[in-house]
Amino acid sequence: MTSIVINVKYNVSSSFTIEVDTDWNVWKVKGEISKRIKLPPEEIQLIFTGCVLKNDATLKDVSICNCTVIHAFQQKPLIVTAKCISADTEDVKSGKANRDVHHFFVYCKEQCQSLCPGKLRVKCAICCEGHIVLQREPENFDDVMKSGTILCECKSEGCQGNLQTTQFYFKCASHSSELDTAPVLRHIRPNTKNIECLTCSTVSSPLMVFPCDKSHVMCIECFRSYGIVRLNDRMFIEDENHGYSLPCPVGCENSLLQDAHHFYLLGEEQYERYKRFGTEEYVLQNNGVLCPFPGCGAGILIEDSCKQVVCHNCRFEFCRQCLNSYHGSSECRPQLLEDNTQGYQVDEEQELRARWDQESLATIEEISKPCPGCCTKTERDGGCMHMHCSRCQMEWCWLCDREWNRECQGNHWFG
């Protein structure tokens, strides 16, 4: 047995820690909690990540580890709860329960300072407590990143009985503390389809999947090289919706990365350059100019009719049209800028192999899967990874091909 300490929150003003073993089931944990809050175990409900824990599930099955926070509330009649089924004990013993697929990836800025597997967590947006039961499960990134998409029934003292907005957040899977959050990288995915990199032809995981119609993919190292080359040539694109971003290397339309956090992957020094260049590009897109004096480069927003510009930073006086020293009323020539619009060179055959949704036999085989309980052929048409067999009633994970459990919920609830 492994002894751990967990944090129990009973209401807004009451929390305490208890020492338990990971092999204990939830009913035994309720027995320990009942000694502290003076309620019978049968009247206690425990919530973790938006679902009520079943009495026969062990702490190991539901991925409760040291310093985990769980929420307790008094059981009331007619509570409709989301079902969560723990991993089968025999699967745990045989090692089958270790086939976990991390579907979410974050950039851990605090401790790891690198790309890491992420965990999806949820709480009430009003009281920020986890005493909640979700009305439905998330099916895509819009569900978890747009406020108000999914409601919850909050069981905490201040919100009890009310429907509240649900707040989803991501954390680094390497840390036990629920307080450490990390930005999710929505375009990074595990290479479950063994797709080759667009540039180097290697098969690696995780990888970058561009949001174009053909979903071209690149390994992380090639994406880092691609980003730095484009940054050196100042060939990022300023977009009203996505900011200063990169498109698919093939040149596909509507393929800009939708979150600037992905450029953390370029490294700290390059990310600082990215932010600086993005600010400068914003100035240029809004009819401004950059000071041409060596070592300055300050951004200046000016009126359309202004020809004489004085830099507020270095006091250099220059002509807006030719960016040379101001020359009064004499004519000037605009500077000839080097053409950097040549496309990124991609091999045509490799481009066909580097599509996430390529029409191949391997992809066709993934259209349907047998239920792990009764082998009924099942097709997943969108939604979350939590499957419910209509024949044998088994709840199972589309990615792991086993009973739905807390690791599935935290690692790849949707995708």
CSV table of C-alpha atoms in Angstrom, one decimal:
chain,number,residue,atom,x,y,z
A,1,MET,CA,0.0,0.0,0.0
A,2,THR,CA,1.1,3.6,-0.6
A,3,SER,CA,0.1,6.2,1.9
A,4,ILE,CA,-0.8,9.7,0.6
A,5,VAL,CA,-2.3,12.8,2.1
A,6,ILE,CA,-5.4,14.3,0.3
A,7,ASN,CA,-7.1,17.6,0.8
A,8,VAL,CA,-10.9,17.5,1.5
A,9,LYS,CA,-13.1,20.6,1.0
A,10,TYR,CA,-16.5,20.3,2.7
A,11,ASN,CA,-17.7,23.8,2.1
A,12,VAL,CA,-16.2,27.2,1.5
A,13,SER,CA,-15.0,27.7,5.1
A,14,SER,CA,-14.1,24.1,6.0
A,15,SER,CA,-11.2,22.1,4.6
A,16,PHE,CA,-8.9,19.5,6.1
A,17,THR,CA,-6.3,16.8,5.2
A,18,ILE,CA,-6.6,13.1,5.8
A,19,GLU,CA,-4.0,10.3,5.3
A,20,VAL,CA,-5.2,7.4,3.1
A,21,ASP,CA,-3.9,4.6,1.1
A,22,THR,CA,-4.1,4.4,-2.7
A,23,ASP,CA,-5.6,0.9,-2.5
A,24,TRP,CA,-8.6,2.2,-0.4
A,25,ASN,CA,-11.9,2.4,-2.2
A,26,VAL,CA,-14.1,5.5,-2.0
A,27,TRP,CA,-16.4,4.0,0.6
A,28,LYS,CA,-13.5,3.6,3.0
A,29,VAL,CA,-12.4,7.2,2.4
A,30,LYS,CA,-16.0,8.3,3.2
A,31,GLY,CA,-15.7,6.5,6.5
A,32,GLU,CA,-12.6,8.6,7.4
A,33,ILE,CA,-14.2,11.8,6.3
A,34,SER,CA,-17.4,11.1,8.3
A,35,LYS,CA,-15.3,11.2,11.5
A,36,ARG,CA,-14.3,14.8,10.7
A,37,ILE,CA,-17.6,16.3,9.5
A,38,LYS,CA,-19.9,14.2,11.7
A,39,LEU,CA,-22.1,12.8,8.9
A,40,PRO,CA,-22.8,9.1,8.2
A,41,PRO,CA,-20.8,7.8,5.2
A,42,GLU,CA,-23.9,7.0,3.2
A,43,GLU,CA,-24.8,10.7,3.3
A,44,ILE,CA,-21.5,11.8,1.9
A,45,GLN,CA,-20.8,12.4,-1.8
A,46,LEU,CA,-17.3,12.9,-3.1
A,47,ILE,CA,-16.6,14.9,-6.3
A,48,PHE,CA,-13.4,14.9,-8.3
A,49,THR,CA,-13.0,16.7,-11.7
A,50,GLY,CA,-16.8,17.3,-12.1
A,51,CYS,CA,-18.0,13.7,-11.4
A,52,VAL,CA,-19.3,11.9,-8.3
A,53,LEU,CA,-17.0,9.1,-7.3
A,54,LYS,CA,-18.4,5.6,-7.1
A,55,ASN,CA,-18.1,3.7,-3.7
A,56,ASP,CA,-16.3,0.7,-5.2
A,57,ALA,CA,-13.6,2.7,-7.1
A,58,THR,CA,-10.2,2.7,-5.6
A,59,LEU,CA,-8.1,5.9,-5.3
A,60,LYS,CA,-5.6,4.4,-7.6
A,61,ASP,CA,-8.2,3.7,-10.2
A,62,VAL,CA,-9.4,7.3,-10.2
A,63,SER,CA,-5.9,8.8,-10.3
A,64,ILE,CA,-6.0,10.5,-6.9
A,65,CYS,CA,-2.5,11.1,-5.7
A,66,ASN,CA,-0.6,13.0,-3.0
A,67,CYS,CA,-2.0,16.5,-2.4
A,68,THR,CA,-5.0,15.9,-4.6
A,69,VAL,CA,-8.1,18.1,-3.8
A,70,ILE,CA,-11.5,16.4,-3.6
A,71,HIS,CA,-14.8,17.9,-2.6
A,72,ALA,CA,-17.4,16.5,-0.2
A,73,PHE,CA,-21.1,17.4,0.2
A,74,GLN,CA,-24.1,16.0,1.9
A,75,GLN,CA,-26.0,13.6,-0.2
A,76,LYS,CA,-29.5,14.7,-1.2
A,77,PRO,CA,-32.3,12.7,-2.9
A,78,LEU,CA,-32.9,13.0,-6.7
A,79,ILE,CA,-29.4,14.2,-7.6
A,80,VAL,CA,-28.6,13.4,-11.2
A,81,THR,CA,-24.9,12.8,-11.5
A,82,ALA,CA,-22.5,12.1,-14.4
A,83,LYS,CA,-21.4,8.5,-14.5
A,84,CYS,CA,-17.7,7.7,-14.1
A,85,ILE,CA,-16.5,4.1,-14.2
A,86,SER,CA,-13.1,3.2,-12.8
A,87,ALA,CA,-10.6,1.0,-14.6
A,88,ASP,CA,-11.2,-2.7,-14.1
A,89,THR,CA,-9.2,-4.2,-11.3
A,90,GLU,CA,-7.9,-7.1,-13.5
A,91,ASP,CA,-6.7,-4.6,-16.1
A,92,VAL,CA,-4.8,-2.8,-13.3
A,93,LYS,CA,-3.1,-6.0,-12.2
A,94,SER,CA,-2.3,-7.1,-15.8
A,95,GLY,CA,-0.8,-3.8,-16.7
A,96,LYS,CA,-3.5,-3.0,-19.4
A,97,ALA,CA,-4.6,0.1,-17.5
A,98,ASN,CA,-1.2,1.7,-18.3
A,99,ARG,CA,-2.1,2.3,-21.9
A,100,ASP,CA,-2.9,6.0,-21.2
A,101,VAL,CA,-2.8,8.4,-24.1
A,102,HIS,CA,-2.0,12.0,-23.3
A,103,HIS,CA,-4.2,13.9,-25.8
A,104,PHE,CA,-3.7,17.4,-24.2
A,105,PHE,CA,-0.3,19.2,-24.2
A,106,VAL,CA,0.6,22.4,-22.4
A,107,TYR,CA,3.6,24.7,-22.2
A,108,CYS,CA,4.7,24.6,-18.5
A,109,LYS,CA,6.1,28.1,-17.9
A,110,GLU,CA,6.6,27.7,-14.2
A,111,GLN,CA,8.6,24.5,-13.3
A,112,CYS,CA,9.3,22.5,-16.4
A,113,GLN,CA,9.7,25.4,-18.9
A,114,SER,CA,9.0,23.0,-21.8
A,115,LEU,CA,6.3,21.2,-23.7
A,116,CYS,CA,4.5,18.7,-21.3
A,117,PRO,CA,1.5,16.4,-21.3
A,118,GLY,CA,-1.5,18.3,-19.7
A,119,LYS,CA,-4.4,17.4,-17.6
A,120,LEU,CA,-7.9,18.9,-18.0
A,121,ARG,CA,-9.6,20.1,-14.8
A,122,VAL,CA,-12.9,21.8,-14.1
A,123,LYS,CA,-14.5,24.0,-11.4
A,124,CYS,CA,-17.4,26.4,-10.8
A,125,ALA,CA,-16.7,29.8,-12.4
A,126,ILE,CA,-18.5,31.7,-9.6
A,127,CYS,CA,-17.0,30.2,-6.4
A,128,CYS,CA,-14.0,28.5,-8.0
A,129,GLU,CA,-14.7,25.3,-6.1
A,130,GLY,CA,-14.9,21.8,-7.5
A,131,HIS,CA,-18.2,20.8,-5.8
A,132,ILE,CA,-19.9,20.5,-9.2
A,133,VAL,CA,-21.7,18.0,-11.5
A,134,LEU,CA,-21.6,18.8,-15.2
A,135,GLN,CA,-24.7,18.9,-17.3
A,136,ARG,CA,-22.8,17.3,-20.2
A,137,GLU,CA,-19.2,16.4,-21.1
A,138,PRO,CA,-17.0,18.6,-23.3
A,139,GLU,CA,-16.7,17.5,-26.9
A,140,ASN,CA,-14.1,20.0,-28.3
A,141,PHE,CA,-11.8,22.9,-27.5
A,142,ASP,CA,-14.6,25.4,-27.9
A,143,ASP,CA,-16.5,23.7,-25.1
A,144,VAL,CA,-13.7,24.2,-22.7
A,145,MET,CA,-12.2,27.5,-23.9
A,146,LYS,CA,-15.4,29.5,-24.4
A,147,SER,CA,-17.2,30.7,-21.3
A,148,GLY,CA,-20.7,29.6,-20.7
A,149,THR,CA,-20.8,26.7,-23.1
A,150,ILE,CA,-21.3,24.0,-20.5
A,151,LEU,CA,-23.3,24.6,-17.2
A,152,CYS,CA,-22.9,22.8,-13.9
A,153,GLU,CA,-24.8,22.2,-10.8
A,154,CYS,CA,-22.7,23.6,-8.0
A,155,LYS,CA,-22.8,21.9,-4.6
A,156,SER,CA,-20.7,24.4,-2.6
A,157,GLU,CA,-22.3,26.3,0.2
A,158,GLY,CA,-22.6,29.6,-1.6
A,159,CYS,CA,-23.9,28.3,-4.9
A,160,GLN,CA,-25.8,25.2,-3.8
A,161,GLY,CA,-28.7,24.3,-6.0
A,162,ASN,CA,-28.0,26.8,-8.7
A,163,LEU,CA,-26.9,26.3,-12.3
A,164,GLN,CA,-23.5,28.0,-12.8
A,165,THR,CA,-21.0,28.5,-15.6
A,166,THR,CA,-18.3,25.9,-15.7
A,167,GLN,CA,-14.6,26.9,-15.8
A,168,PHE,CA,-12.3,24.4,-17.4
A,169,TYR,CA,-8.5,24.8,-17.1
A,170,PHE,CA,-5.3,22.8,-17.9
A,171,LYS,CA,-2.4,21.9,-15.7
A,172,CYS,CA,1.0,20.3,-16.3
A,173,ALA,CA,0.6,16.5,-15.7
A,174,SER,CA,4.0,16.5,-13.9
A,175,HIS,CA,2.8,18.5,-10.9
A,176,SER,CA,0.5,17.4,-8.1
A,177,SER,CA,-0.8,20.9,-7.2
A,178,GLU,CA,-4.1,21.9,-8.7
A,179,LEU,CA,-3.2,25.6,-8.3
A,180,ASP,CA,-0.5,25.5,-11.1
A,181,THR,CA,-2.2,26.2,-14.4
A,182,ALA,CA,-0.6,26.1,-17.9
A,183,PRO,CA,-1.6,27.3,-21.3
A,184,VAL,CA,-2.9,24.5,-23.5
A,185,LEU,CA,-1.4,24.1,-27.0
A,186,ARG,CA,-4.5,23.0,-29.0
A,187,HIS,CA,-2.6,22.3,-32.2
A,188,ILE,CA,-0.2,19.8,-30.6
A,189,ARG,CA,-1.4,16.2,-30.7
A,190,PRO,CA,-0.1,12.7,-30.1
A,191,ASN,CA,0.8,10.9,-33.3
A,192,THR,CA,-1.7,8.1,-33.0
A,193,LYS,CA,-1.9,7.7,-36.8
A,194,ASN,CA,1.9,7.4,-37.3
A,195,ILE,CA,1.9,10.3,-39.9
A,196,GLU,CA,5.2,11.4,-41.3
A,197,CYS,CA,6.6,14.9,-40.7
A,198,LEU,CA,6.0,17.3,-43.6
A,199,THR,CA,9.7,18.3,-43.7
A,200,CYS,CA,11.9,15.5,-42.4
A,201,SER,CA,9.7,12.4,-43.1
A,202,THR,CA,10.2,11.0,-39.6
A,203,VAL,CA,7.4,9.6,-37.5
A,204,SER,CA,7.5,11.2,-34.0
A,205,SER,CA,5.1,12.1,-31.3
A,206,PRO,CA,3.7,14.6,-30.3
A,207,LEU,CA,3.5,16.8,-33.4
A,208,MET,CA,2.0,20.0,-34.7
A,209,VAL,CA,-1.2,19.7,-36.7
A,210,PHE,CA,-2.0,22.9,-38.7
A,211,PRO,CA,-5.7,23.9,-38.8
A,212,CYS,CA,-5.9,23.8,-42.6
A,213,ASP,CA,-8.3,21.7,-44.6
A,214,LYS,CA,-5.7,19.0,-45.2
A,215,SER,CA,-4.3,19.2,-41.6
A,216,HIS,CA,-0.6,19.0,-42.5
A,217,VAL,CA,1.7,17.9,-39.7
A,218,MET,CA,5.2,18.7,-38.6
A,219,CYS,CA,7.4,17.3,-35.8
A,220,ILE,CA,8.2,19.7,-33.0
A,221,GLU,CA,11.9,20.1,-34.1
A,222,CYS,CA,11.0,21.0,-37.6
A,223,PHE,CA,8.3,23.4,-36.4
A,224,ARG,CA,10.9,25.1,-34.3
A,225,SER,CA,13.2,25.5,-37.3
A,226,TYR,CA,10.3,26.6,-39.5
A,227,GLY,CA,9.3,29.3,-37.0
A,228,ILE,CA,12.8,30.6,-36.5
A,229,VAL,CA,13.4,30.9,-40.3
A,230,ARG,CA,10.1,32.7,-40.8
A,231,LEU,CA,10.9,35.0,-37.8
A,232,ASN,CA,14.3,35.8,-39.3
A,233,ASP,CA,12.7,36.7,-42.6
A,234,ARG,CA,9.8,38.6,-40.8
A,235,MET,CA,7.3,36.5,-42.6
A,236,PHE,CA,4.8,35.9,-39.8
A,237,ILE,CA,1.3,37.2,-40.7
A,238,GLU,CA,-0.5,39.9,-38.7
A,239,ASP,CA,-4.2,38.7,-38.4
A,240,GLU,CA,-7.1,40.5,-36.8
A,241,ASN,CA,-8.4,37.3,-35.0
A,242,HIS,CA,-5.2,35.4,-34.3
A,243,GLY,CA,-2.5,38.1,-33.9
A,244,TYR,CA,1.0,37.7,-35.3
A,245,SER,CA,0.9,34.1,-36.4
A,246,LEU,CA,2.2,31.4,-38.8
A,247,PRO,CA,0.3,29.6,-41.6
A,248,CYS,CA,0.8,26.0,-42.8
A,249,PRO,CA,4.2,25.7,-44.6
A,250,VAL,CA,2.4,24.4,-47.8
A,251,GLY,CA,0.6,27.7,-48.1
A,252,CYS,CA,-2.9,26.5,-47.3
A,253,GLU,CA,-5.6,29.0,-46.8
A,254,ASN,CA,-7.2,29.6,-43.3
A,255,SER,CA,-4.3,27.7,-41.7
A,256,LEU,CA,-2.9,30.3,-39.1
A,257,LEU,CA,-2.1,28.9,-35.7
A,258,GLN,CA,-4.8,30.2,-33.4
A,259,ASP,CA,-2.9,30.7,-30.2
A,260,ALA,CA,0.4,32.6,-29.7
A,261,HIS,CA,1.4,30.2,-26.8
A,262,HIS,CA,2.6,27.8,-29.5
A,263,PHE,CA,5.5,30.0,-30.2
A,264,TYR,CA,7.0,29.3,-26.7
A,265,LEU,CA,8.3,26.2,-28.6
A,266,LEU,CA,10.7,28.4,-30.4
A,267,GLY,CA,12.7,29.0,-27.2
A,268,GLU,CA,12.8,31.9,-24.8
A,269,GLU,CA,15.1,34.2,-26.8
A,270,GLN,CA,13.1,33.6,-30.1
A,271,TYR,CA,9.8,34.1,-28.2
A,272,GLU,CA,11.0,37.5,-27.0
A,273,ARG,CA,11.9,38.4,-30.7
A,274,TYR,CA,8.4,37.1,-31.7
A,275,LYS,CA,6.7,39.5,-29.3
A,276,ARG,CA,8.8,42.4,-30.4
A,277,PHE,CA,8.2,41.8,-34.1
A,278,GLY,CA,4.5,41.3,-33.4
A,279,THR,CA,4.4,44.7,-31.8
A,280,GLU,CA,6.2,46.3,-34.7
A,281,GLU,CA,4.0,44.6,-37.2
A,282,TYR,CA,0.9,46.0,-35.4
A,283,VAL,CA,2.4,49.5,-35.7
A,284,LEU,CA,3.0,49.0,-39.5
A,285,GLN,CA,-0.5,47.6,-40.0
A,286,ASN,CA,-2.0,50.7,-38.4
A,287,ASN,CA,-0.3,53.2,-40.7
A,288,GLY,CA,2.8,53.7,-38.4
A,289,VAL,CA,6.5,53.5,-39.1
A,290,LEU,CA,9.6,52.1,-37.4
A,291,CYS,CA,12.5,54.5,-36.7
A,292,PRO,CA,15.3,53.6,-39.2
A,293,PHE,CA,18.1,54.9,-37.0
A,294,PRO,CA,20.6,52.0,-36.2
A,295,GLY,CA,19.8,50.3,-32.9
A,296,CYS,CA,16.5,52.1,-32.4
A,297,GLY,CA,13.5,50.7,-34.3
A,298,ALA,CA,10.9,52.4,-32.1
A,299,GLY,CA,7.3,52.2,-33.4
A,300,ILE,CA,5.7,55.5,-34.2
A,301,LEU,CA,2.0,56.1,-35.0
A,302,ILE,CA,1.5,59.2,-37.2
A,303,GLU,CA,-1.1,61.1,-39.2
A,304,ASP,CA,-1.5,60.3,-42.9
A,305,SER,CA,-0.5,63.8,-44.0
A,306,CYS,CA,2.7,63.8,-41.9
A,307,LYS,CA,6.0,63.6,-43.9
A,308,GLN,CA,8.5,64.8,-41.3
A,309,VAL,CA,8.9,62.3,-38.4
A,310,VAL,CA,10.8,62.8,-35.2
A,311,CYS,CA,11.5,59.7,-33.2
A,312,HIS,CA,10.3,60.0,-29.6
A,313,ASN,CA,13.0,57.6,-28.5
A,314,CYS,CA,16.3,58.7,-30.2
A,315,ARG,CA,15.1,62.1,-31.6
A,316,PHE,CA,16.2,61.1,-35.1
A,317,GLU,CA,14.4,63.2,-37.7
A,318,PHE,CA,13.6,61.3,-40.9
A,319,CYS,CA,11.4,61.3,-44.0
A,320,ARG,CA,8.3,59.1,-43.8
A,321,GLN,CA,8.5,58.2,-47.5
A,322,CYS,CA,12.1,57.2,-48.0
A,323,LEU,CA,13.1,56.6,-44.3
A,324,ASN,CA,16.3,58.6,-44.8
A,325,SER,CA,17.3,61.8,-42.9
A,326,TYR,CA,14.6,64.5,-43.4
A,327,HIS,CA,15.4,66.4,-46.6
A,328,GLY,CA,12.8,69.1,-46.7
A,329,SER,CA,10.9,69.8,-49.9
A,330,SER,CA,13.2,68.0,-52.3
A,331,GLU,CA,12.0,64.8,-53.9
A,332,CYS,CA,12.9,61.4,-52.6
A,333,ARG,CA,12.7,57.8,-53.7
A,334,PRO,CA,11.0,55.1,-51.6
A,335,GLN,CA,13.4,52.4,-50.5
A,336,LEU,CA,13.4,49.2,-52.5
A,337,LEU,CA,12.5,46.4,-50.2
A,338,GLU,CA,13.9,42.9,-50.8
A,339,ASP,CA,11.2,40.4,-52.0
A,340,ASN,CA,10.9,37.7,-49.3
A,341,THR,CA,7.6,36.2,-50.5
A,342,GLN,CA,9.0,33.0,-51.9
A,343,GLY,CA,7.1,30.0,-50.7
A,344,TYR,CA,8.4,27.4,-48.2
A,345,GLN,CA,9.8,24.5,-50.2
A,346,VAL,CA,7.9,21.3,-49.6
A,347,ASP,CA,8.2,18.0,-51.5
A,348,GLU,CA,4.9,17.2,-53.2
A,349,GLU,CA,5.0,13.5,-52.4
A,350,GLN,CA,5.9,14.2,-48.8
A,351,GLU,CA,3.0,16.7,-48.6
A,352,LEU,CA,0.6,13.9,-49.4
A,353,ARG,CA,2.0,11.7,-46.7
A,354,ALA,CA,2.0,14.4,-44.0
A,355,ARG,CA,-1.8,14.9,-43.9
A,356,TRP,CA,-3.5,14.1,-40.6
A,357,ASP,CA,-6.7,13.0,-42.3
A,358,GLN,CA,-5.2,11.2,-45.3
A,359,GLU,CA,-7.5,8.7,-47.0
A,360,SER,CA,-5.7,5.5,-46.3
A,361,LEU,CA,-6.6,2.0,-45.1
A,362,ALA,CA,-5.3,2.9,-41.7
A,363,THR,CA,-7.7,5.8,-41.5
A,364,ILE,CA,-10.6,3.8,-42.7
A,365,GLU,CA,-10.0,1.2,-40.0
A,366,GLU,CA,-10.3,3.9,-37.4
A,367,ILE,CA,-13.8,4.8,-38.5
A,368,SER,CA,-15.2,2.0,-36.4
A,369,LYS,CA,-14.0,0.1,-33.3
A,370,PRO,CA,-15.3,-2.9,-31.4
A,371,CYS,CA,-16.8,-2.3,-28.0
A,372,PRO,CA,-14.4,-3.8,-25.4
A,373,GLY,CA,-17.3,-5.4,-23.6
A,374,CYS,CA,-19.4,-7.1,-26.4
A,375,CYS,CA,-17.3,-6.4,-29.6
A,376,THR,CA,-20.2,-4.5,-31.2
A,377,LYS,CA,-18.8,-2.3,-34.1
A,378,THR,CA,-19.0,1.3,-33.0
A,379,GLU,CA,-18.5,4.5,-35.0
A,380,ARG,CA,-17.6,7.7,-33.4
A,381,ASP,CA,-19.1,10.8,-35.1
A,382,GLY,CA,-17.6,13.7,-33.2
A,383,GLY,CA,-18.1,14.5,-29.5
A,384,CYS,CA,-16.0,13.4,-26.6
A,385,MET,CA,-14.0,10.2,-26.2
A,386,HIS,CA,-16.4,8.8,-23.6
A,387,MET,CA,-18.4,6.1,-25.4
A,388,HIS,CA,-21.5,4.4,-24.1
A,389,CYS,CA,-22.4,1.0,-25.7
A,390,SER,CA,-26.1,0.7,-26.5
A,391,ARG,CA,-25.9,-3.1,-26.4
A,392,CYS,CA,-24.0,-4.0,-23.2
A,393,GLN,CA,-24.2,-0.5,-21.6
A,394,MET,CA,-20.4,-0.5,-21.1
A,395,GLU,CA,-18.8,3.0,-20.8
A,396,TRP,CA,-15.4,2.9,-22.5
A,397,CYS,CA,-12.7,5.2,-24.0
A,398,TRP,CA,-12.4,5.5,-27.7
A,399,LEU,CA,-8.6,6.0,-27.5
A,400,CYS,CA,-7.7,3.4,-24.9
A,401,ASP,CA,-10.2,0.7,-25.8
A,402,ARG,CA,-11.0,0.0,-22.2
A,403,GLU,CA,-13.4,1.1,-19.5
A,404,TRP,CA,-13.7,4.9,-19.0
A,405,ASN,CA,-11.7,6.1,-16.0
A,406,ARG,CA,-10.2,9.2,-14.5
A,407,GLU,CA,-6.9,9.0,-16.5
A,408,CYS,CA,-9.0,9.1,-19.7
A,409,GLN,CA,-11.0,12.1,-18.4
A,410,GLY,CA,-7.8,14.0,-17.5
A,411,ASN,CA,-5.7,13.1,-20.5
A,412,HIS,CA,-8.1,13.0,-23.5
A,413,TRP,CA,-11.7,13.8,-22.6
A,414,PHE,CA,-12.2,15.1,-26.2
A,415,GLY,CA,-10.1,15.3,-29.3
